[in-house]
PDB file of C-alpha atoms and ligand atoms in Angstrom:
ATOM      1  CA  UNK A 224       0.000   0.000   0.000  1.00  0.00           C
ATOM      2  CA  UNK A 225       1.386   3.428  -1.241  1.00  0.00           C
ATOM      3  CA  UNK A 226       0.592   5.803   1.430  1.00  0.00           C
ATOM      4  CA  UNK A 227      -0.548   8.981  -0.272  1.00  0.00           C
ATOM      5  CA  UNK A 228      -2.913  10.653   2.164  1.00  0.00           C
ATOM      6  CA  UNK A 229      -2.084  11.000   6.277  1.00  0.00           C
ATOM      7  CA  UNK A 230      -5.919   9.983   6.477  1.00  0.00           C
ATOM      8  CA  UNK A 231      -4.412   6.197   5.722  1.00  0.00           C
ATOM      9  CA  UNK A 232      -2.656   6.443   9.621  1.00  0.00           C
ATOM     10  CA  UNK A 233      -5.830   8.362  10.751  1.00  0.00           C
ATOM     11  CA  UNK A 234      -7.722   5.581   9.442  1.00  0.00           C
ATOM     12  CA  UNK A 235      -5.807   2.448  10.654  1.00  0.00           C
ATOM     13  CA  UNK A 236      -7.198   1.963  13.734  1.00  0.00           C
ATOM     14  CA  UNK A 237     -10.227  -0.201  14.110  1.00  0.00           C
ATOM     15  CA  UNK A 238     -11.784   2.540  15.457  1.00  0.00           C
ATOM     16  CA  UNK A 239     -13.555   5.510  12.946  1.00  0.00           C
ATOM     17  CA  UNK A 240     -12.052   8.564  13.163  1.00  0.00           C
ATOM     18  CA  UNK A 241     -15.145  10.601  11.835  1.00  0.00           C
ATOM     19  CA  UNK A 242     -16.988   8.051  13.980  1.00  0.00           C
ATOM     20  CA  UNK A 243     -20.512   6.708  12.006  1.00  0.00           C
ATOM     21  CA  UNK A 244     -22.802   9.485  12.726  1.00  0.00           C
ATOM     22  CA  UNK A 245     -23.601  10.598   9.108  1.00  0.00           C
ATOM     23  CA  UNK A 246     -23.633  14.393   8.501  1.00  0.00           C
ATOM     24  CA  UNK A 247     -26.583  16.657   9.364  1.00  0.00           C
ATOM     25  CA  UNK A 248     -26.674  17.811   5.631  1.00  0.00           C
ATOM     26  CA  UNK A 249     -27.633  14.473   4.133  1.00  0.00           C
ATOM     27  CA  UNK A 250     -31.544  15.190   5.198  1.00  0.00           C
ATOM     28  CA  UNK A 251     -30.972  17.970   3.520  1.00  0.00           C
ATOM     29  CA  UNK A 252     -30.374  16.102   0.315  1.00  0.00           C
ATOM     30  CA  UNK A 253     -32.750  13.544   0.871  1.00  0.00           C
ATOM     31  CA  UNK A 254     -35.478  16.306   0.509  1.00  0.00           C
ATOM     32  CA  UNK A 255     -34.356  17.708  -2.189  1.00  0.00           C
ATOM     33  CA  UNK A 256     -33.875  14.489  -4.289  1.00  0.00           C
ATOM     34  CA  UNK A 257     -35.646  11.197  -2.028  1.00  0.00           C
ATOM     35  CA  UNK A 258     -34.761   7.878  -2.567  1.00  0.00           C
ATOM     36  CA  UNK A 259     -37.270   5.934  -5.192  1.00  0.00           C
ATOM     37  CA  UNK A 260     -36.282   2.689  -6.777  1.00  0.00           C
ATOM     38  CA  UNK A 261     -32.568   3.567  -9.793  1.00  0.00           C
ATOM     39  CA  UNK A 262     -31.664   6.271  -7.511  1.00  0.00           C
ATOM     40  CA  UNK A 263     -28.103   7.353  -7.301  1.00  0.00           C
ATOM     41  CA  UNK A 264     -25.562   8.789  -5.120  1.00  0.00           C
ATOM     42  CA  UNK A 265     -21.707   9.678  -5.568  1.00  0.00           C
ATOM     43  CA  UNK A 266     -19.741  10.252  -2.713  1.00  0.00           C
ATOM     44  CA  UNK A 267     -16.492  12.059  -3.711  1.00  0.00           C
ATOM     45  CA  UNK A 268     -13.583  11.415  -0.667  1.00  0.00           C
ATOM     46  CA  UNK A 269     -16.278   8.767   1.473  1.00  0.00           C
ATOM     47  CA  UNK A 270     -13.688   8.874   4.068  1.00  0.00           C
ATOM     48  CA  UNK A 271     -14.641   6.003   6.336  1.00  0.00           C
ATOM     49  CA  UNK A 272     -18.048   5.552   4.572  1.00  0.00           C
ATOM     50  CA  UNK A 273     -20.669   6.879   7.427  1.00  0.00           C
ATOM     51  CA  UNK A 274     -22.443   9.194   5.030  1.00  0.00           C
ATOM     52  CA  UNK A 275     -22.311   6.834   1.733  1.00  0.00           C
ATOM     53  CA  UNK A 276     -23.419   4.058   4.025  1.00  0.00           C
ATOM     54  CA  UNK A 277     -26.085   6.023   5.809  1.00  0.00           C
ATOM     55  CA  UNK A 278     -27.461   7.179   2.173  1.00  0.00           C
ATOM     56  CA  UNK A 279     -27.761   3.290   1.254  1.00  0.00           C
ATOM     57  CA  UNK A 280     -29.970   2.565   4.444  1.00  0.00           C
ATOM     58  CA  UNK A 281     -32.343   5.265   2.662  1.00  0.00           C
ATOM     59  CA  UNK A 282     -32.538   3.778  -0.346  1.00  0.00           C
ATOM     60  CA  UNK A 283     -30.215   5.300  -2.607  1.00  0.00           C
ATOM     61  CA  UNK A 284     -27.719   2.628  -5.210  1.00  0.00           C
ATOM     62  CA  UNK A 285     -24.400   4.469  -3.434  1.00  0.00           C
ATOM     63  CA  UNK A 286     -20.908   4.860  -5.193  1.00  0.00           C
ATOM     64  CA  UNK A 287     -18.505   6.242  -2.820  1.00  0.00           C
ATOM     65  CA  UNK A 288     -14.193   6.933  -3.425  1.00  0.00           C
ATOM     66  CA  UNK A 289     -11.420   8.281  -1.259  1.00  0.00           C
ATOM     67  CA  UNK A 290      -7.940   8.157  -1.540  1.00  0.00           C
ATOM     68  CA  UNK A 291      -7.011   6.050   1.568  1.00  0.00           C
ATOM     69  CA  UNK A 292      -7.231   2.436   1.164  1.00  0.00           C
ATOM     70  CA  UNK A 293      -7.686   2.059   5.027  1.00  0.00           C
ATOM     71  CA  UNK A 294     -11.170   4.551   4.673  1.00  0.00           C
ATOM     72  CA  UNK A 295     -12.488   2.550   1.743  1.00  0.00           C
ATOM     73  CA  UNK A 296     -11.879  -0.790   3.763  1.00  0.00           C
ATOM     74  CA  UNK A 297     -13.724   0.460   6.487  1.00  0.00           C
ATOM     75  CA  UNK A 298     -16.573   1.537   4.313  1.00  0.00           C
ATOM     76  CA  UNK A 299     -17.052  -1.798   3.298  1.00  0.00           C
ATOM     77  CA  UNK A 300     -17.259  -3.012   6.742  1.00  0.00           C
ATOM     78  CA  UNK A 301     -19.694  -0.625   8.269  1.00  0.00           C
ATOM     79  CA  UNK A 302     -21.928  -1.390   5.036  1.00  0.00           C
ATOM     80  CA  UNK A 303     -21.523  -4.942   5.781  1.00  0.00           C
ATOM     81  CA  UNK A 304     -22.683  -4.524   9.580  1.00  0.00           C
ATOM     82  CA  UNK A 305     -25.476  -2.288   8.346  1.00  0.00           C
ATOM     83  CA  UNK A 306     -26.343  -4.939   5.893  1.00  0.00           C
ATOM     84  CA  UNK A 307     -26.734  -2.564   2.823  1.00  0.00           C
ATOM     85  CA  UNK A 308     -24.381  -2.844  -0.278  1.00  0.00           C
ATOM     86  CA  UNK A 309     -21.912   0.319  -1.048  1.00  0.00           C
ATOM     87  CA  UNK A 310     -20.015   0.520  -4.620  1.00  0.00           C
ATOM     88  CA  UNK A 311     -16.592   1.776  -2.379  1.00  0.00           C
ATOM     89  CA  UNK A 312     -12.931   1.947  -3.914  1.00  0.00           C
ATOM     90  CA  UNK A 313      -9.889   3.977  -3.811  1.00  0.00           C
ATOM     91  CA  UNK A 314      -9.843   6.860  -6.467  1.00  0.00           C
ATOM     92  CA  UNK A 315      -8.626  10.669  -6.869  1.00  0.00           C
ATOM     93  CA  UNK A 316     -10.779  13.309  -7.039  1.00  0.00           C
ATOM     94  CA  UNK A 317      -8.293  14.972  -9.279  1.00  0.00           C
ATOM     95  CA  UNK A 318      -8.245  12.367 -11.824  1.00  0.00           C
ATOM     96  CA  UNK A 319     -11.697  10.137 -11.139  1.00  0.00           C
ATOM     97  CA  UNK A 320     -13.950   8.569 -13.657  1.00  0.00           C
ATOM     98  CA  UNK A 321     -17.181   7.378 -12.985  1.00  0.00           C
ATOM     99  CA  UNK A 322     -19.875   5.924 -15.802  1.00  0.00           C
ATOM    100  CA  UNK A 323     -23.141   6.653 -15.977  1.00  0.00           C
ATOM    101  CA  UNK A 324     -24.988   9.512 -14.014  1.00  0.00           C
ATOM    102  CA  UNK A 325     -25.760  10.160 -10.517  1.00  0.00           C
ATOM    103  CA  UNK A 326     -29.159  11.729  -8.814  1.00  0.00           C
ATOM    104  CA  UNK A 327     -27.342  13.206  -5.933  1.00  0.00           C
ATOM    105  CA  UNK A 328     -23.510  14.002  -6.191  1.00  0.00           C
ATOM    106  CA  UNK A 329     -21.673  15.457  -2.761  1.00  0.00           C
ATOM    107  CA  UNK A 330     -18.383  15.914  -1.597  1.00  0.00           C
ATOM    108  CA  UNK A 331     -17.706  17.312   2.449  1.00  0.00           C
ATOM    109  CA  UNK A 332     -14.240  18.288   3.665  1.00  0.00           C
ATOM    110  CA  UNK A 333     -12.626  16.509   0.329  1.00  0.00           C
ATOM    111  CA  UNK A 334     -13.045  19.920  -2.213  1.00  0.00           C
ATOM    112  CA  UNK A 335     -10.083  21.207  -1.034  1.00  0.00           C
ATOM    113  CA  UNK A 336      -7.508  18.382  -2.098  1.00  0.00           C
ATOM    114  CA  UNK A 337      -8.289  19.181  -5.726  1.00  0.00           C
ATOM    115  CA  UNK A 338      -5.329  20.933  -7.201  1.00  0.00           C
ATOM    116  CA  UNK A 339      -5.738  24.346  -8.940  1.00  0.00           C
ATOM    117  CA  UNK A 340      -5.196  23.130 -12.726  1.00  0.00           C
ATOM    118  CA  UNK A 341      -7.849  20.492 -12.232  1.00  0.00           C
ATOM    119  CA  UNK A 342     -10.898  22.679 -11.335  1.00  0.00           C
ATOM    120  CA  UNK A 343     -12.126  23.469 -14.382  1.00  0.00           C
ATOM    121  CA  UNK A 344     -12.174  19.572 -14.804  1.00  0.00           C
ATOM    122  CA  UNK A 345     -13.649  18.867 -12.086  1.00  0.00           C
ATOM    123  CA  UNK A 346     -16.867  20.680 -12.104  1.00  0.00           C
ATOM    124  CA  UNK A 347     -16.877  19.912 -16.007  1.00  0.00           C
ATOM    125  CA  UNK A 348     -16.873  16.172 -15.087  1.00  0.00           C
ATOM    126  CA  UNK A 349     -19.902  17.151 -12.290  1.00  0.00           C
ATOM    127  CA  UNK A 350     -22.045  18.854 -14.383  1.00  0.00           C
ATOM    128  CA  UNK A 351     -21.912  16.085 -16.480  1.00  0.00           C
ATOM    129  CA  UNK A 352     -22.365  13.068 -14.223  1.00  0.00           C
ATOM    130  CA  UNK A 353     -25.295  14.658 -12.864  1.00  0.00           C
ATOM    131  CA  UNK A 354     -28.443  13.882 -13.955  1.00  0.00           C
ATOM    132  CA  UNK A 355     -31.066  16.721 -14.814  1.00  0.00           C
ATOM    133  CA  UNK A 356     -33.061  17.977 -12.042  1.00  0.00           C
ATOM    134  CA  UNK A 357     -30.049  16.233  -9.674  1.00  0.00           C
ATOM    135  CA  UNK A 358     -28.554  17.776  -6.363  1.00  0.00           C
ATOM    136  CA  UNK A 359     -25.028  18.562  -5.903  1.00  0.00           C
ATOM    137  CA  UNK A 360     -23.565  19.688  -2.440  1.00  0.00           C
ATOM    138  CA  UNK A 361     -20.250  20.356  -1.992  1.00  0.00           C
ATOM    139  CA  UNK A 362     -18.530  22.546   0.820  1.00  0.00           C
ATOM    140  CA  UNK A 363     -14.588  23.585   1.026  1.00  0.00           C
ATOM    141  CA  UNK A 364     -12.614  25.810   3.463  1.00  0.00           C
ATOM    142  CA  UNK A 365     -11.384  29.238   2.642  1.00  0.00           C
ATOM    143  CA  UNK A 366      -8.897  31.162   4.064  1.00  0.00           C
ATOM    144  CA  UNK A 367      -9.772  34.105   6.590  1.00  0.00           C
ATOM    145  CA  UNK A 368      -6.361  35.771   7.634  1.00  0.00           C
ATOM    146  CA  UNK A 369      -7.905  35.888  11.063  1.00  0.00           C
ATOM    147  CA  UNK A 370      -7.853  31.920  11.587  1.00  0.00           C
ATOM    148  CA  UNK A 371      -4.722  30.358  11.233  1.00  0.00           C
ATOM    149  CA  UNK A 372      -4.334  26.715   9.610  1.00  0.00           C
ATOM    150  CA  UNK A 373      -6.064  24.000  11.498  1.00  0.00           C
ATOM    151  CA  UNK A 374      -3.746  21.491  13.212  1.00  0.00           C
ATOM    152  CA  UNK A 375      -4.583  18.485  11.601  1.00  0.00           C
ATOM    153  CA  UNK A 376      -4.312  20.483   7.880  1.00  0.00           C
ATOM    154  CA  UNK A 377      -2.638  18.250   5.455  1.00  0.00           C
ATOM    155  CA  UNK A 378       0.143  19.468   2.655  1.00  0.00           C
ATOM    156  CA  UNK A 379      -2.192  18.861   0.171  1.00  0.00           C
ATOM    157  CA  UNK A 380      -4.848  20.994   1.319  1.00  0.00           C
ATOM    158  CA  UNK A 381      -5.472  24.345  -0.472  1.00  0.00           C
ATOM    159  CA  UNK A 382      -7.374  27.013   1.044  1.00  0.00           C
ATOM    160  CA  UNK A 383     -10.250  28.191  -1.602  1.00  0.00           C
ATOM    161  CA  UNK A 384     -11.181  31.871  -1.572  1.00  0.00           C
ATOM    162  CA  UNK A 385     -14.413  33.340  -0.248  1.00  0.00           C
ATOM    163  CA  UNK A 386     -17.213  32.812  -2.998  1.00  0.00           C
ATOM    164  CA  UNK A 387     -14.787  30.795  -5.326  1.00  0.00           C
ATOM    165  CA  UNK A 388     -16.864  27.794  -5.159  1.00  0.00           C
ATOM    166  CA  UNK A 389     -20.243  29.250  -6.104  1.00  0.00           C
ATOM    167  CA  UNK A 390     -19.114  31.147  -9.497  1.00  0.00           C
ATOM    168  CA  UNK A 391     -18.901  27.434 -10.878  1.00  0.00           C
ATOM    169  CA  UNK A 392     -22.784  26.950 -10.457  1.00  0.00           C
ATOM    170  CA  UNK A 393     -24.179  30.506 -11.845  1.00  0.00           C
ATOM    171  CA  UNK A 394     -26.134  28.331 -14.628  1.00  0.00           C
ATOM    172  CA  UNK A 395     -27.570  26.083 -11.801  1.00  0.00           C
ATOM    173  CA  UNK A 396     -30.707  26.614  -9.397  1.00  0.00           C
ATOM    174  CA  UNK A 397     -29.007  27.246  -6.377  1.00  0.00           C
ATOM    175  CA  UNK A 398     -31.020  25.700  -3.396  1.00  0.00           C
ATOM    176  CA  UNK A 399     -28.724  27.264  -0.691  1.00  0.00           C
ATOM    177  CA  UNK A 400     -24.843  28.755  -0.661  1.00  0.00           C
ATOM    178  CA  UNK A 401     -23.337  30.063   3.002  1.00  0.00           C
ATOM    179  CA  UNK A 402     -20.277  30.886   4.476  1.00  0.00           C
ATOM    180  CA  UNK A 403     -19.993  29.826   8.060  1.00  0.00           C
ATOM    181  CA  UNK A 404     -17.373  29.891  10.807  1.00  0.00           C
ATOM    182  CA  UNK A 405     -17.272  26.899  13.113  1.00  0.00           C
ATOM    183  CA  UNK A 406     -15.374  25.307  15.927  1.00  0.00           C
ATOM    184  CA  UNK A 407     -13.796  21.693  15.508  1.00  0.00           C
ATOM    185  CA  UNK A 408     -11.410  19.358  17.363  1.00  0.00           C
ATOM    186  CA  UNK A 409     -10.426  16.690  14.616  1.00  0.00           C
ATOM    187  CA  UNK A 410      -6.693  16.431  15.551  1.00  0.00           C
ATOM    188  CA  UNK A 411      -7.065  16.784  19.310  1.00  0.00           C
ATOM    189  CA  UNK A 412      -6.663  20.595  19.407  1.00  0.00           C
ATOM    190  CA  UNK A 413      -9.634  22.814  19.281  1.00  0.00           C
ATOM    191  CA  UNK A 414      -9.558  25.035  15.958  1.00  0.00           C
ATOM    192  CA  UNK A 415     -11.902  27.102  14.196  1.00  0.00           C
ATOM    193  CA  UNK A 416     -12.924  26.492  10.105  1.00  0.00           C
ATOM    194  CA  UNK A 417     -14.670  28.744   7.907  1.00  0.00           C
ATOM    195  CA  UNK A 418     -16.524  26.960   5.249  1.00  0.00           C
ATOM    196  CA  UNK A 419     -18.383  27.774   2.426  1.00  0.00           C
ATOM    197  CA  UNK A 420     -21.145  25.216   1.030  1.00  0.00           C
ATOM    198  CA  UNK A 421     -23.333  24.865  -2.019  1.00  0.00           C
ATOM    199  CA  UNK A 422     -26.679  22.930  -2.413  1.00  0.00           C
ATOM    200  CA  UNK A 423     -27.573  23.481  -6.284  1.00  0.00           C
ATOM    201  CA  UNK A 424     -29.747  22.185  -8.580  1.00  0.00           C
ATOM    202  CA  UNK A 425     -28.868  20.845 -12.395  1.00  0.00           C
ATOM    203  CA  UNK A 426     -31.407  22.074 -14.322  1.00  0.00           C
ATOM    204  CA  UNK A 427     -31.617  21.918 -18.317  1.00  0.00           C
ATOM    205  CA  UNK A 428     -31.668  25.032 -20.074  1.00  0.00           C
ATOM    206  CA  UNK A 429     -33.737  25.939 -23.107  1.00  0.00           C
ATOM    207  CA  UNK A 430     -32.705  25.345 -26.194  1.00  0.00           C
ATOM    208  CA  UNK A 431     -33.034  29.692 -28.212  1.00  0.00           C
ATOM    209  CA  UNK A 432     -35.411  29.145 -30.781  1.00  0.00           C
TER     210      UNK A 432
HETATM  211  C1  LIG B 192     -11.991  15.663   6.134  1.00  0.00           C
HETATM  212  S1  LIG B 192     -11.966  14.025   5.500  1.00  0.00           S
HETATM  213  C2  LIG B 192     -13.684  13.843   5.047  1.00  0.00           C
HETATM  214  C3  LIG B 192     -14.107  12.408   4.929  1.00  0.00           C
HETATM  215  C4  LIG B 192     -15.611  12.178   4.748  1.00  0.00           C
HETATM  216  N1  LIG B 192     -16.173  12.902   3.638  1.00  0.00           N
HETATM  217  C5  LIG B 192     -16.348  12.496   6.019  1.00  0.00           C
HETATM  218  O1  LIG B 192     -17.055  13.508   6.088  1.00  0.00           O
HETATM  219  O2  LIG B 192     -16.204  11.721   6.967  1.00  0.00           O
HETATM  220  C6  LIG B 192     -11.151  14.258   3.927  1.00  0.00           C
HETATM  221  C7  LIG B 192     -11.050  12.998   3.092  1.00  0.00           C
HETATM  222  O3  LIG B 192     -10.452  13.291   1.826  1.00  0.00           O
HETATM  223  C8  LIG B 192      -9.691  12.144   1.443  1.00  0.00           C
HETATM  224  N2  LIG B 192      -8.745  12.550   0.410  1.00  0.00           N
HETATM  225  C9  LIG B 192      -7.564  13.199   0.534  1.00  0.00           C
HETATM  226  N3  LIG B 192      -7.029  13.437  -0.662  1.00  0.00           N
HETATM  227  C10 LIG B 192      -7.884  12.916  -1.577  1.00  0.00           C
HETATM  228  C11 LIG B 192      -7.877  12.832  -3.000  1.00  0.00           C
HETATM  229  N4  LIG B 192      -6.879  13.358  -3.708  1.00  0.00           N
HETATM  230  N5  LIG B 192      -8.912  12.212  -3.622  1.00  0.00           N
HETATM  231  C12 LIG B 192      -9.929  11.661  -2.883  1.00  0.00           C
HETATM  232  N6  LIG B 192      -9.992  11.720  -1.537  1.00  0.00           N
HETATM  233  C13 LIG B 192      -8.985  12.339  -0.892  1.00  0.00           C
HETATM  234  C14 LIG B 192      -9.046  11.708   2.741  1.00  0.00           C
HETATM  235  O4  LIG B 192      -8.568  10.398   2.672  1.00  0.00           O
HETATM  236  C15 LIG B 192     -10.207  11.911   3.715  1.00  0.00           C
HETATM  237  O5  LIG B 192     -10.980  10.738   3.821  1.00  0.00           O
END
């Protein structure tokens, strides 16, 4: 195993880091796009699979990638004790390919290990893996020169700009965009984050006649 991520340490212990609480925003989603028989989810960076797991006890046919081998083997074991089946396996969000399209595509605390020249990419690829009238939510940290760099912030990481994010969505229906400042203490050390998110819409525009 090439270790290319510190999440594979973070993620070697039997125990789950991000624990297996999924994320408040998933009920979120849910509204805006609920399960029914062929629906899809992609979960960009699954991490240790709490959120693509908890999305395939709704319902929802889940495809889920992170970097860390360690994460993606630990997806497939919380699936397995929840008895639901998640399509999990090691990819890059810089490089990924997926097939086919998904109903709801979201990506939490992974946006930010996308390097600059791949961006354009990136939301290229998103646009088109989602599937008319389908939900994307993605959220990534920006830099606030009053909050210094978390402790547990990787090499990787880049810092996005305020408002960055949403100027690649001014053709979708945006459902909700924020900017928030919150406390965390991943890494032991209390910190502070500010975040901005996007909940948006794909919607199919007209063709002029
Ligand atoms: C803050 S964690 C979030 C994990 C998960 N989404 C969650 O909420 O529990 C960031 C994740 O990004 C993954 N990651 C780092 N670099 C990546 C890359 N280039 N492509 C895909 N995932 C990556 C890490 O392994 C880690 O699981």
């Amino acid at each position: 195993m090439s270790i290319r991520t510190n999440y594979e340490n973070r993620y070697a212990d039997e125990a789950y880091y991000w624990g297996t609480e999924p994320g408040a925003f998933l009920d979120e989603l849910i509204r805006l796009c609920p399960p029914a028989p062929g629906k899809t989810v992609l979960d960009i960076g699954c991490g240790e699979g709490k959120d693509a797991v908890y999305m395939a006890e709704q319902g929802y046919a889940v495809t889920a990638f992170d970097l860390a081998e360690n994460g993606i083997r630990k997806t497939l074991r919380l699936a397995r004790e929840k008895n639901v089946t998640v399509h999990a396996y090691t990819d890059d969000i810089n490089t990924f390919a997926v097939s086919g399209q998904f109903d709801i595509v979201y990506s939490t605390g992974t946006v930010q290990y996308l390097f600059e020249e791949n961006k354009k990419a990136f939301f290229e690829k998103l646009s088109r893996m989602t599937k008319t009238d389908g939900i994307v939510y993605l959220n990534v940290f920006v830099e606030k020169p009053f909050l210094g760099l978390p402790p547990d912030w990787d090499m990787e990481e880049k810092m996005w700009r305020t408002g960055e994010l949403f100027t690649y969505f001014a053709d979708w229906k945006i459902e909700r965009m924020d900017e928030v400042i919150f406390e965390d203490t991943s890494g032991g050390r209390p910190h502070f984050h500010c975040m901005d998110t996007v909940i948006c819409r794909k919607v199919d525009i007209p063709a002029q006649t």
